[in-house]
GROMACS .gro file of C-alpha atoms in nm:
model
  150
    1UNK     CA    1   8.659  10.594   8.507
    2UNK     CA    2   8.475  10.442   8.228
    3UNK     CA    3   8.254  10.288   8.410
    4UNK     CA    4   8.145  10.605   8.600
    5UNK     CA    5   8.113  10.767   8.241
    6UNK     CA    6   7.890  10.481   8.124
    7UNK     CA    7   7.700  10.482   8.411
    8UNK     CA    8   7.577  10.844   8.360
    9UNK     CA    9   7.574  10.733   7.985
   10UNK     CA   10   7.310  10.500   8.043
   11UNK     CA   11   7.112  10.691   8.271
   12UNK     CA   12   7.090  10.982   8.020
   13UNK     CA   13   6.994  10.715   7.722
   14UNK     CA   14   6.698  10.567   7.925
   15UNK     CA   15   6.411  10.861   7.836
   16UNK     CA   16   6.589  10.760   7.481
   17UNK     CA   17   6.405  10.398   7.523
   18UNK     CA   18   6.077  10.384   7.299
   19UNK     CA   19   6.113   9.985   7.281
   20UNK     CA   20   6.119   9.765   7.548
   21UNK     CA   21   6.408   9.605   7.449
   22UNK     CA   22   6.624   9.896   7.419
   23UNK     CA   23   6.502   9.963   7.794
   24UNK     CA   24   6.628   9.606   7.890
   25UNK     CA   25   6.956   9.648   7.716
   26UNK     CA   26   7.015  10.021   7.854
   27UNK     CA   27   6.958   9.869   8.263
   28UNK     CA   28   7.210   9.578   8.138
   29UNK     CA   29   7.496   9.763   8.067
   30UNK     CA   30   7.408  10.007   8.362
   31UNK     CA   31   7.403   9.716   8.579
   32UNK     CA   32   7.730   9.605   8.448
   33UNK     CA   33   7.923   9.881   8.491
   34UNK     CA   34   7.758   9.959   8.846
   35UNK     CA   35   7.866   9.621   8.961
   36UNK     CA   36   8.219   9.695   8.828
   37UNK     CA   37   8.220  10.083   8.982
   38UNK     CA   38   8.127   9.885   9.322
   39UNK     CA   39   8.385   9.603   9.272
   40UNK     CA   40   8.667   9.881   9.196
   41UNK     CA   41   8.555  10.108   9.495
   42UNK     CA   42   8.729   9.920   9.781
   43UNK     CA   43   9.104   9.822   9.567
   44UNK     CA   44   9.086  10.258   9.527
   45UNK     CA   45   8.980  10.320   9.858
   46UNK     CA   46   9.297  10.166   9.993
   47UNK     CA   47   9.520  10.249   9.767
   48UNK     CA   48   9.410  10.581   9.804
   49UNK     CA   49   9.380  10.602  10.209
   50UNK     CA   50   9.594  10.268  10.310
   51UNK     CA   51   9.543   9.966  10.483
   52UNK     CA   52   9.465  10.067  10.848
   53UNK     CA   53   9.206  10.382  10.711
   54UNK     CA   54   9.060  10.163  10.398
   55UNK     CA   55   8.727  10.016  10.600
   56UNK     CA   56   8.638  10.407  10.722
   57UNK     CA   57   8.694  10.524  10.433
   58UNK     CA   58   8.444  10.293  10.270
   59UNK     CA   59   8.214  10.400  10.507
   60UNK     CA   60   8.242  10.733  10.421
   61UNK     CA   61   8.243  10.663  10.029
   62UNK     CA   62   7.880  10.446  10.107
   63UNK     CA   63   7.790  10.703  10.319
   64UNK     CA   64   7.784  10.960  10.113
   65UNK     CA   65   7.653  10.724   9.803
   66UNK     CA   66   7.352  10.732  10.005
   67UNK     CA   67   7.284  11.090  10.007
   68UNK     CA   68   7.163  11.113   9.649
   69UNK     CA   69   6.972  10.784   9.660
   70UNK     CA   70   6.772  10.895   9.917
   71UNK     CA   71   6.703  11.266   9.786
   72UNK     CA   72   6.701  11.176   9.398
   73UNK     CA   73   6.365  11.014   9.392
   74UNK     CA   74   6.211  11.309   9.560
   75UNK     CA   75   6.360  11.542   9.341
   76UNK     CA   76   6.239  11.333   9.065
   77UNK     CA   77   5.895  11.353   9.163
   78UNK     CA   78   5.869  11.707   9.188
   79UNK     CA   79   6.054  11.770   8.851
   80UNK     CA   80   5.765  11.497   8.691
   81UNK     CA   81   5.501  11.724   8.909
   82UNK     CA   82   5.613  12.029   8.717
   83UNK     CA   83   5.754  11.906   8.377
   84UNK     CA   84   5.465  11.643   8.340
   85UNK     CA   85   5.779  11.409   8.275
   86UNK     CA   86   6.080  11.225   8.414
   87UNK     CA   87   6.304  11.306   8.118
   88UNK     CA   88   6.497  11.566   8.278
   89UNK     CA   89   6.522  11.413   8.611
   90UNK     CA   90   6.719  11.082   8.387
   91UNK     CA   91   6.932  11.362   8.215
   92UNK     CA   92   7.016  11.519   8.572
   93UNK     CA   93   7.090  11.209   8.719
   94UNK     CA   94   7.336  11.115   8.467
   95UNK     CA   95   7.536  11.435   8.478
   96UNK     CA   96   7.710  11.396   8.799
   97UNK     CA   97   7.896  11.038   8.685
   98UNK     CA   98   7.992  11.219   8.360
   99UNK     CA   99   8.139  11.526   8.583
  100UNK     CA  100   8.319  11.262   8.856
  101UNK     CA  101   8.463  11.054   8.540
  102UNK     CA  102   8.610  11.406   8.386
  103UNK     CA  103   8.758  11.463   8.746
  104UNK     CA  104   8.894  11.093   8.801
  105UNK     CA  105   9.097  11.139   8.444
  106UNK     CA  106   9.231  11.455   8.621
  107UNK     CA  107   9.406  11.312   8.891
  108UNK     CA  108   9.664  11.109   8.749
  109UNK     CA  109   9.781  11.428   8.528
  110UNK     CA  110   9.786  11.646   8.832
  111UNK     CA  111   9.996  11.330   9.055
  112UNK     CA  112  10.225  11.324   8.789
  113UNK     CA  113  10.249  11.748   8.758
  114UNK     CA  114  10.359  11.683   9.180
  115UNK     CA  115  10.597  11.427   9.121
  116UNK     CA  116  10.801  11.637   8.835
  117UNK     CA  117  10.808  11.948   9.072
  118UNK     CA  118  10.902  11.706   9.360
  119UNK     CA  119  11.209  11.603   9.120
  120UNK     CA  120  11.300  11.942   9.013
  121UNK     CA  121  11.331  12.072   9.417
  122UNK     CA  122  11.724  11.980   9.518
  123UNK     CA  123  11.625  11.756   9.819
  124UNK     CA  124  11.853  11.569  10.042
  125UNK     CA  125  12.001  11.332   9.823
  126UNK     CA  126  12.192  11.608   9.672
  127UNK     CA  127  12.345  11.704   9.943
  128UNK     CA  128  12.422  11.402  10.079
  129UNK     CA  129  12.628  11.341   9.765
  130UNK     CA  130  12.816  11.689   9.741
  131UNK     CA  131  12.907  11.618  10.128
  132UNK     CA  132  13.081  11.292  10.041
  133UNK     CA  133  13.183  11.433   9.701
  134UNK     CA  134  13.435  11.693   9.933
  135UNK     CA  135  13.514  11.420  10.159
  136UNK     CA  136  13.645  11.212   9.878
  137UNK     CA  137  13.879  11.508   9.768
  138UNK     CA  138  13.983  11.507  10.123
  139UNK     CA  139  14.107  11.214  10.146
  140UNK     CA  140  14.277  11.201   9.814
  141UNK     CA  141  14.484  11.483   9.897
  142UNK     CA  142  14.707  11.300  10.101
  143UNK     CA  143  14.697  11.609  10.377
  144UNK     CA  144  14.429  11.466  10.543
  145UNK     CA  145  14.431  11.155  10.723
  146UNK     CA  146  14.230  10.847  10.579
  147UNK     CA  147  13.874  10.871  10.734
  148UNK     CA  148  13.773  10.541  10.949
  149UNK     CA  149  13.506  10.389  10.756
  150UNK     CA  150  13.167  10.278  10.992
   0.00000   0.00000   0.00000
């Protein structure tokens, strides 16, 4: 997650560059944090979709990575055709990390929220135990006959 914000960080700070150096240092940390968005990608992927789905599921993920790399530049072009800059089209292309980081810090709250009402529904476990909680006063009543045990 903080590498998606920082990556949409970064791209927003480059039209920010006036010195060469701050350019440099701007694609560093970009770089860094793409490399670790890409190394993270795959360990997500299958803990997200498991073992036997994790490789089409990659696909998928690269797949649709692909979608905005190939339509950004475009985009860009005509927004520097009308603008007479690429300053917006840096500030565009840095809002959609920023909105996917805001939804990836979602998810755990919302996993959790599931579990709690998952906990809160009387599943089987309950009833398993009030079943053997009356056969246990069965048997200690001493009308019954001792139940065989398996």
């Amino acid at each position: 997650v903080a590498s998606f914000f920082f990556i949409g960080l970064m791209s927003m700070m480059i039209p920010l560059c006036h010195v060469f150096g701050g350019l440099i240092a701007v694609c560093l940390f970009m770089g860094l944090f793409d490399g670790c968005f890409i190394c993270i990608m795959a360990p997500i992927a299958f803990e997200l979709v498991g073992a036997q789905d994790v490789s089409q599921a990659i696909g998928f993920l690269l797949g649709f990575m692909s979608i905005p790399m190939t339509v950004g530049p475009p985009i860009a072009g005509l927004l520097r055709d009308h603008l007479g800059t690429y300053d917006v089209a840096f500030y565009l292309a840095g809002v959609p990390p920023l909105i996917g980081g805001a939804i990836l810090c979602v998810i755990p709250w919302v996993h959790e929220r599931q579990k709690l009402k998952e906990r809160a529904k009387p599943g089987d476990g309950e009833t398993t135990e009030k079943m053997l909680e009356n056969e246990n006063t069965l048997v200690l009543d001493g009308t019954e006959k001792p139940v065989k045990e398996m």
